[in-house]
Coordinates of C-alpha atoms in Angstrom, one line a residue:
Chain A
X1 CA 12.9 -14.9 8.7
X2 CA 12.8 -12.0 6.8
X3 CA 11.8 -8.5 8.5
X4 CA 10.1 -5.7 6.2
X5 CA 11.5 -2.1 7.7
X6 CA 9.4 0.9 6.9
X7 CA 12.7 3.7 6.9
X8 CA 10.2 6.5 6.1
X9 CA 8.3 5.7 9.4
X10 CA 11.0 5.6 11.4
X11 CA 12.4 8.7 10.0
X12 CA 9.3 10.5 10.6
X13 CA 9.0 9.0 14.2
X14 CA 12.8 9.8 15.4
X15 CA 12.1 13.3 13.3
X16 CA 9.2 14.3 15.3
X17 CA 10.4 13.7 18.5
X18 CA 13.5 16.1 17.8
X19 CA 11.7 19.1 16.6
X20 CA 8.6 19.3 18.7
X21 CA 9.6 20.1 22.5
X22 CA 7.6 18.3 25.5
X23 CA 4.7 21.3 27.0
X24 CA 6.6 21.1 30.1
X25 CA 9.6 22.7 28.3
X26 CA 7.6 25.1 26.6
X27 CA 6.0 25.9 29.5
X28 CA 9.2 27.1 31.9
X29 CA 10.3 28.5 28.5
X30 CA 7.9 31.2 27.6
X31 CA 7.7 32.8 31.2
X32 CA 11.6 32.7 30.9
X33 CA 11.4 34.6 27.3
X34 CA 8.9 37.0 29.0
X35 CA 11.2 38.0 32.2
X36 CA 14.2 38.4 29.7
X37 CA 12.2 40.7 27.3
X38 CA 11.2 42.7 30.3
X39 CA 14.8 42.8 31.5
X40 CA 16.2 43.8 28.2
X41 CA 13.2 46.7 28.0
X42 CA 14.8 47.6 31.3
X43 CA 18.1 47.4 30.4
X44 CA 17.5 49.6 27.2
X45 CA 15.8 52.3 29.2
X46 CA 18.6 52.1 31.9
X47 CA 20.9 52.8 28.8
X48 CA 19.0 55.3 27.5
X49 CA 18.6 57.6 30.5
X50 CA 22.7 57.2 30.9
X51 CA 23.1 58.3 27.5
X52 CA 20.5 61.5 28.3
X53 CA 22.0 62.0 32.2
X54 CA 25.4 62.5 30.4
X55 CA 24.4 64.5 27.2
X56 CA 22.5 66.9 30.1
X57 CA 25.6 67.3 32.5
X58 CA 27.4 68.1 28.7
X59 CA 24.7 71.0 28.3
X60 CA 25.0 72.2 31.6
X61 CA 28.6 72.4 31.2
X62 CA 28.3 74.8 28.3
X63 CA 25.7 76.6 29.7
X64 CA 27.9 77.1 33.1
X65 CA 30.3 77.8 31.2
X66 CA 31.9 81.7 32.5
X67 CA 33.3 82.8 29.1
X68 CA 30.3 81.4 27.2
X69 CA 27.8 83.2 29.4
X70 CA 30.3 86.3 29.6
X71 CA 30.0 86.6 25.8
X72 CA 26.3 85.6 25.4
X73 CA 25.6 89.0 27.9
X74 CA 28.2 91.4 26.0
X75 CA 26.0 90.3 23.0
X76 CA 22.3 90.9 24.8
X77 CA 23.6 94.1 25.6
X78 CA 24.9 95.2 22.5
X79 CA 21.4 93.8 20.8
X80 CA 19.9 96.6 23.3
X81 CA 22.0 99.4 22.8
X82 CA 21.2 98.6 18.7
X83 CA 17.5 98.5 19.1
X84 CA 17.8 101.9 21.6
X85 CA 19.8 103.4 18.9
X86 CA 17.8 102.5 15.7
X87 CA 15.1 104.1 17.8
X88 CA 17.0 107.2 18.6
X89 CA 17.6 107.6 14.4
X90 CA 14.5 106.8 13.8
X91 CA 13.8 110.0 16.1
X92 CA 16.4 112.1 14.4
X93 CA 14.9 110.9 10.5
X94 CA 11.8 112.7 12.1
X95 CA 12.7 115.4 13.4
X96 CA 15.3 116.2 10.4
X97 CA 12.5 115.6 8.6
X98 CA 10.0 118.5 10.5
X99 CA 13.2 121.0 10.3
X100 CA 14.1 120.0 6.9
X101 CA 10.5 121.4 5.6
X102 CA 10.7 124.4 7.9
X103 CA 9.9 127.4 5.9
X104 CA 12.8 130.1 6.4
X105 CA 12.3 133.8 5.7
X106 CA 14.9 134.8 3.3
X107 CA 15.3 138.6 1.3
X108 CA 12.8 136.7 -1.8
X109 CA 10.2 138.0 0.4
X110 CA 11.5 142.0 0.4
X111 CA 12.7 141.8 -3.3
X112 CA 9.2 140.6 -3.9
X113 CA 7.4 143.5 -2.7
X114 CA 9.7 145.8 -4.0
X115 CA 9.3 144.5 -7.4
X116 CA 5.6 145.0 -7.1
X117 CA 6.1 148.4 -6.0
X118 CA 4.5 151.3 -8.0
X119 CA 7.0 154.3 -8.8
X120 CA 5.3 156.6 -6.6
X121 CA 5.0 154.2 -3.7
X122 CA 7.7 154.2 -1.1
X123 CA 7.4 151.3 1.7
X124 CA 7.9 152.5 5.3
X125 CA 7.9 150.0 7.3
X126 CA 7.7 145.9 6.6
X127 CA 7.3 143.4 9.3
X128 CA 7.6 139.6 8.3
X129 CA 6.4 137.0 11.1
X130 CA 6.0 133.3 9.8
X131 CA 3.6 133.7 7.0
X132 CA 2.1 137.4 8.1
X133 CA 3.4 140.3 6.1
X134 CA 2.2 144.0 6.7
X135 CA 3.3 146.4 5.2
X136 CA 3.5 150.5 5.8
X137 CA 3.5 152.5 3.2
X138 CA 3.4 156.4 1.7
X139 CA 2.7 157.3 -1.7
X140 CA 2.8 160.7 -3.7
X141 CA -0.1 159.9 -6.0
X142 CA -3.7 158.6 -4.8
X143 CA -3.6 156.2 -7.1
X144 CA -0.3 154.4 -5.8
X145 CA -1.8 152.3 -2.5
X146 CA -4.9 151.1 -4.6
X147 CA -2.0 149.9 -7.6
X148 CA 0.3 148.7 -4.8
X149 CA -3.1 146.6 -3.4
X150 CA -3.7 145.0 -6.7
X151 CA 0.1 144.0 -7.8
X152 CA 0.8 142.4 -4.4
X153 CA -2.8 140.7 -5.3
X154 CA -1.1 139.7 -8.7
X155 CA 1.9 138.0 -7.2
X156 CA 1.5 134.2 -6.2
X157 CA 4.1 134.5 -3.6
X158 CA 1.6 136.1 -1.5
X159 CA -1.7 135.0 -0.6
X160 CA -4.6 136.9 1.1
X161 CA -4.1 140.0 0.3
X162 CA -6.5 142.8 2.2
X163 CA -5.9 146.5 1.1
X164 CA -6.9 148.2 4.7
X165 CA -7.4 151.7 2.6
X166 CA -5.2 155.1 2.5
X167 CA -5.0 158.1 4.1
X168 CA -4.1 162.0 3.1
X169 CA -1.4 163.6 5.4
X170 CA 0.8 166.6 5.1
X171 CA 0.2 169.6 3.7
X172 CA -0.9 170.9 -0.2
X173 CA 3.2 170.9 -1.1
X174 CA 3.6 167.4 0.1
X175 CA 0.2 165.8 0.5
X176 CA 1.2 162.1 1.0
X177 CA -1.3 159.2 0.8
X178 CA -0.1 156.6 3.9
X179 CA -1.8 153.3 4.5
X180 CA -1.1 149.8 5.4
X181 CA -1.6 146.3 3.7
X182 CA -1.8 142.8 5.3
X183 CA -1.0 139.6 3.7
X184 CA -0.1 135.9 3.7
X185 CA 3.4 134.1 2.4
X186 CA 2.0 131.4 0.4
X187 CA 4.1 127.9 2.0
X188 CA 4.0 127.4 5.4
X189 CA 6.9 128.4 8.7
Chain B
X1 CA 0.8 16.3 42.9
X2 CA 0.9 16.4 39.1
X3 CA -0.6 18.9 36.8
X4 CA -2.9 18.4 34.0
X5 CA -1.4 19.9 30.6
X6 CA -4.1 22.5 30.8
X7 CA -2.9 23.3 34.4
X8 CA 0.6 24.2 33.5
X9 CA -0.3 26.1 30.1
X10 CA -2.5 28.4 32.4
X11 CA -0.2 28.6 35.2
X12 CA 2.7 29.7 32.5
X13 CA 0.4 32.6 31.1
X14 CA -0.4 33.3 34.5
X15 CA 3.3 33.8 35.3
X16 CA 4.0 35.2 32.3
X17 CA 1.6 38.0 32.5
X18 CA 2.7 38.7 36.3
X19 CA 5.9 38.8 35.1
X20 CA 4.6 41.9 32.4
X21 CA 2.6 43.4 34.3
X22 CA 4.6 43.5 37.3
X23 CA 7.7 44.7 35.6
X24 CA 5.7 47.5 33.4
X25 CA 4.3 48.4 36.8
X26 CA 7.4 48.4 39.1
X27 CA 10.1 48.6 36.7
X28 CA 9.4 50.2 32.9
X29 CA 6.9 52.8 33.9
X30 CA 8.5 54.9 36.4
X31 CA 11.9 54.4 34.1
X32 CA 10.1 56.2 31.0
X33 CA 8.7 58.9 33.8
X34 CA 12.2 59.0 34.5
X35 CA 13.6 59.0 31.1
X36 CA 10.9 61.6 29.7
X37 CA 11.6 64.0 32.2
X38 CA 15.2 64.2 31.4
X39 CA 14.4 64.1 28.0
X40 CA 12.4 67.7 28.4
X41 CA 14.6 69.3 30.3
X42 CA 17.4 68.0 27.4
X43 CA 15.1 69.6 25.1
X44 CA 14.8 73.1 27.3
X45 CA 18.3 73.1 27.7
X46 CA 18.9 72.3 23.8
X47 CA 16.7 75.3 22.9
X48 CA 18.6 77.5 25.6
X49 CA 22.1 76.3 23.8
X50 CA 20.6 77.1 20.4
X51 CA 19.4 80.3 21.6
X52 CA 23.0 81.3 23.3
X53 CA 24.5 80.0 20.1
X54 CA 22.6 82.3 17.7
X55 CA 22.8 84.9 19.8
X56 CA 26.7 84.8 20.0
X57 CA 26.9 84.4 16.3
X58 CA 24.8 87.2 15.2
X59 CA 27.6 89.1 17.5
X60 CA 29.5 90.3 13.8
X61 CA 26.0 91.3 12.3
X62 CA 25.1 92.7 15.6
X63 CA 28.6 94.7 15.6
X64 CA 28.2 95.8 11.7
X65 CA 24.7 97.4 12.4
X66 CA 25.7 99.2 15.0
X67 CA 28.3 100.6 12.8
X68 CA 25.7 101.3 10.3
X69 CA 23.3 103.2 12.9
X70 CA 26.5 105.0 14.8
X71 CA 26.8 106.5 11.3
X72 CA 23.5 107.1 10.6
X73 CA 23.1 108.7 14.0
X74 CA 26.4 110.9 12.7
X75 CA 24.9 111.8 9.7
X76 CA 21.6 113.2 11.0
X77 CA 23.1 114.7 13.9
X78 CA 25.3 116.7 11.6
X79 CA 21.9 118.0 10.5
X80 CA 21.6 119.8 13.7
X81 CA 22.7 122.8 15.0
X82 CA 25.4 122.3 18.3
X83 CA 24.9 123.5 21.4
X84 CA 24.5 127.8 21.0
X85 CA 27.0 129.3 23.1
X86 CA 25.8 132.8 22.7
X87 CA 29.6 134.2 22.7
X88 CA 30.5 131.9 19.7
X89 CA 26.9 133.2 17.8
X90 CA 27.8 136.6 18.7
X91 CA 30.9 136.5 17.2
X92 CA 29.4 134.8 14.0
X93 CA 27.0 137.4 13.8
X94 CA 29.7 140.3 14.3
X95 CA 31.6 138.8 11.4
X96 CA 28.6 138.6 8.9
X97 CA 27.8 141.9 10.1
X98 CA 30.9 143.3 8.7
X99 CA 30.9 141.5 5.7
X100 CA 27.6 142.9 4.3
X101 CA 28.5 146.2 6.2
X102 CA 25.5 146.2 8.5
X103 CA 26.1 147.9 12.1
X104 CA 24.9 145.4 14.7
X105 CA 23.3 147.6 17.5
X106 CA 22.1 144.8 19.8
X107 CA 22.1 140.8 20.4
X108 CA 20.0 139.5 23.2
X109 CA 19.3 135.6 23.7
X110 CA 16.4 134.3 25.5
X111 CA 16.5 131.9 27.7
X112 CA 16.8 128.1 26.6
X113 CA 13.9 126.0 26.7
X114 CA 13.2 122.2 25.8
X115 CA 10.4 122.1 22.5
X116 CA 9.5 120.1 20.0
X117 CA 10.1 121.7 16.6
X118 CA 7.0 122.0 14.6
X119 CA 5.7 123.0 10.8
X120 CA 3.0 125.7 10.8
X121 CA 1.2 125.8 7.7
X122 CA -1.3 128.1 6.3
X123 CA -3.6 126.7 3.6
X124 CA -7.0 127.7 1.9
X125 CA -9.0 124.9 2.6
X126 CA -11.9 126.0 -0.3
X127 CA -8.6 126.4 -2.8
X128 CA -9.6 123.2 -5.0
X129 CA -13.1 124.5 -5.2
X130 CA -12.0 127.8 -6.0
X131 CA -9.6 126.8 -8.9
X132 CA -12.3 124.4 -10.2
X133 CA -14.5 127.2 -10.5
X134 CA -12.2 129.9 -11.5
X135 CA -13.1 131.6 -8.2
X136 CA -9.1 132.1 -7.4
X137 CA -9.5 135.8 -6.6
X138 CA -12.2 135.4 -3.7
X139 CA -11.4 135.8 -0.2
X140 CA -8.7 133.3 1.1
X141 CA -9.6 132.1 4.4
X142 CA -6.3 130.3 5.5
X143 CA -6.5 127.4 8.5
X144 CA -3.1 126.4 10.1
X145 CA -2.2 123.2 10.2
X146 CA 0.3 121.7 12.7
X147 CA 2.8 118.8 12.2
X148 CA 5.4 118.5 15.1
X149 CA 8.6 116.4 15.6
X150 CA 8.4 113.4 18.0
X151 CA 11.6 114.5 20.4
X152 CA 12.5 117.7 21.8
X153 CA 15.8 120.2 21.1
X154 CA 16.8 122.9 22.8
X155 CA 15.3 126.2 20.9
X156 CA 16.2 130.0 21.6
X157 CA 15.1 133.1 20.6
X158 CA 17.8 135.3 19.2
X159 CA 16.7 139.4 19.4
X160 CA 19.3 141.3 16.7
X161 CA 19.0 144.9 16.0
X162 CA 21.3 146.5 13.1
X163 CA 21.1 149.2 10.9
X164 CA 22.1 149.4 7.3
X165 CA 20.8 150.0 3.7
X166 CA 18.0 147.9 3.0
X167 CA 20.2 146.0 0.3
X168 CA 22.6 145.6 3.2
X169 CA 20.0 144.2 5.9
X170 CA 18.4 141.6 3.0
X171 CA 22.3 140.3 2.6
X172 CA 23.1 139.5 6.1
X173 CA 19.7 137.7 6.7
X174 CA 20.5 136.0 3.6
X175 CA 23.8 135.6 5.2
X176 CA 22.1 134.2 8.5
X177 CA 21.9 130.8 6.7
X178 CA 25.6 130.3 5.4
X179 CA 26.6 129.7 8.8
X180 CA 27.3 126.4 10.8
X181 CA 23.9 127.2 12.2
X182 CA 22.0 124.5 9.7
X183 CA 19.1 124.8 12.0
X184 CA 18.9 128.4 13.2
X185 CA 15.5 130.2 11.2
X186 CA 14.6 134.1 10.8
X187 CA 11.6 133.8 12.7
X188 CA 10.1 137.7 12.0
X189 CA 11.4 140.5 10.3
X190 CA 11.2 144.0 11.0
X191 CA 12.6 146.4 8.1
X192 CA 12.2 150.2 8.7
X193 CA 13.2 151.4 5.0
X194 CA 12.7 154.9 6.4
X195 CA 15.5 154.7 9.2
X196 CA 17.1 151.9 7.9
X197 CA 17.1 149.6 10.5
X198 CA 16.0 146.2 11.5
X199 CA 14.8 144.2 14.0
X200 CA 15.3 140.1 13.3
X201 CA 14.4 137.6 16.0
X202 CA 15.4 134.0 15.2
X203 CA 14.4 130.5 15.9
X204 CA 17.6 128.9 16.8
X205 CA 16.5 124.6 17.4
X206 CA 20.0 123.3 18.9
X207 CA 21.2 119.8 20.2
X208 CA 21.3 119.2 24.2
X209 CA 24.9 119.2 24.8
X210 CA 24.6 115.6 26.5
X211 CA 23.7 114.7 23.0
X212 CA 26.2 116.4 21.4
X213 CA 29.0 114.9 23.4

């Protein structure tokens, strides 16, 4: 008797029953695959806040650190005593600046008026405060305070200029012609 | 007892998900509280180190700046009368007094006093007008303007008296200036041509001598 063997059948049959596992298998398995995922989840946190707990006690360490903190304060405090100090320049640049623009009174101002001065004029008295000038005069000819008025009027070193008017004194020999004019220094004190 | 296939899929999700849920729940959740926290304060102490680092390195710019401004500080100070001892001026004024043969008749020195230095300036407000219009030679009404320093010196008056030519007297105030006085001003003037005498008071603007020091 002759028997007719399907190998292709077979094959499939023994195949099938290797690959595919039984449900109950597959269902002790996946809870099992769950619980191991969680543990490994926990694991890697556990691991990862070991790592961090280290790397932080690392920090602290330099941040506890005497010389470190020593040398971090010298630095704070020279920062300070910069930024007080630029300020304090800063002060000085301004008030070099105010005193650097002051105005000073210097002989210009006498050599000025005496330059305008007619022949017959002679100047008594000058007084100079900040930008105020009067002067005092006498003068041998009428004419002289009036000329005196209108040079000084002339002259742009001197601004304002208001001629108060003149006055005879002394006698027919020596009749001199006194009087006073006030004016302005042009620029400020 | 034996379970139906459908029983023991549902009863292996069942476990399953107990198993997630209760270990998110009881284990993984409070673990990243955990783990987060320390992660912060990792941060906050990162920035803190970053901070001290920075700050320690800029310690060589830091130094050179302060090297800079200590010199700067120098420099403008130099700008600056020192402290006035009234002997020392005296004796400066004696010697100028000499030079340009001027008799000194009195010094007196006022009392010191904390101000701030200020520019007074007189200007004719109506002046463009005026020039626009060729009106230069009306009246000039002058308004004084005010700028003053932000910090205070010490300022003095200084009361001289001498007698001398009046080429003489315009020398030594001339004079008054080529000392180390760089901030000492003739404040007024009074020159008697007739008796030749004069009467200077000056504006002397000195450092505080804590300042100097």
């Amino acid at each position: 008797m002759k028997h007719k063997i399907d190998l292709y059948k077979c094959y499939k049959k023994t195949n099938k029953k290797s690959i595919k596992p039984s449900l109950n298998t597959i269902v002790i398995i996946v809870p099992i695959i769950v619980l191991i995922t969680v543990l490994v989840s926990f694991y890697n946190q556990q691991m990862q806040i070991k790592q961090r707990t280290s790397e932080l006690q690392v920090n602290q360490k330099y941040l506890d650190d005497e010389s470190v903190k020593l040398e971090f304060e010298e630095v704070i405090e020279m920062q300070t005593t910069l930024e007080s100090k630029v300020e304090y320049t800063k002060q000085l640049d301004d008030l070099n600046e105010v005193l650097g623009n002051k105005k000073k009174i210097y002989s210009y101002v006498f050599n000025a008026i005496e330059a305008v001065l007619p022949q017959e004029v002679f100047v008594d008295l000058v007084v100079v405060e900040k930008f105020d000038v009067v002067i005092h005069f006498k003068s041998s000819s009428p004419t002289g305070p009036a000329l005196l008025a209108r040079n000084l009027r002339r002259n742009s070193s001197f601004t304002n200029v208001t001629y108060n008017g003149m006055k005879q004194e002394g006698g027919s020999e020596a009749t001199l012609y006194t009087g006073s004019i006030n004016l302005n220094l042009t620029g400020g004190f | 007892m034996i379970l139906t296939n459908r029983e023991k899929i549902l009863l292996s999700v069942l476990v399953s998900l107990v198993i997630v849920i209760g270990g998110f729940v009881l284990i993984l959740s409070p673990n990243q509280t955990k783990l987060n926290e320390i992660q912060s304060r990792k941060f906050i102490q990162e920035e803190e180190i970053q901070t001290m680092k920075s700050t320690i390195e800029s310690r060589f710019y830091i130094e050179e700046k302060l090297e800079e401004t200590n010199q700067l500080i120098k420099e403008n100070v130099d700008k600056i009368s020192p402290p006035l001892i009234n002997e020392q001026c005296e004796l400066f004024l004696i010697k100028l007094a000499s030079r340009y043969n001027v008799e000194l008749i009195s010094v007196s020195y006022d009392e010191s006093t904390y101000v701030k230095p200020s520019i007074e300036s007189a200007v004719d407000k109506h002046l463009p007008y005026k020039q626009a219009n060729g009106l230069e030679d009306e009246e000039v009404i002058l308004e004084s303007t005010i700028k003053e320093a932000p910090s205070e010196l010490m300022h003095k008056y200084i009361v001289i008296d001498i007698e001398g030519s009046h080429t003489m007297i315009k020398n030594f105030i001339d004079g008054l200036y080529t000392g180390g006085y760089k901030t000492m001003f003739v404040n007024s003037v009074d020159m008697d041509y007739e008796s030749e005498s004069a009467s200077i008071i000056l504006d002397m603007f000195s450092l505080p001598e804590a300042i100097w020091e």
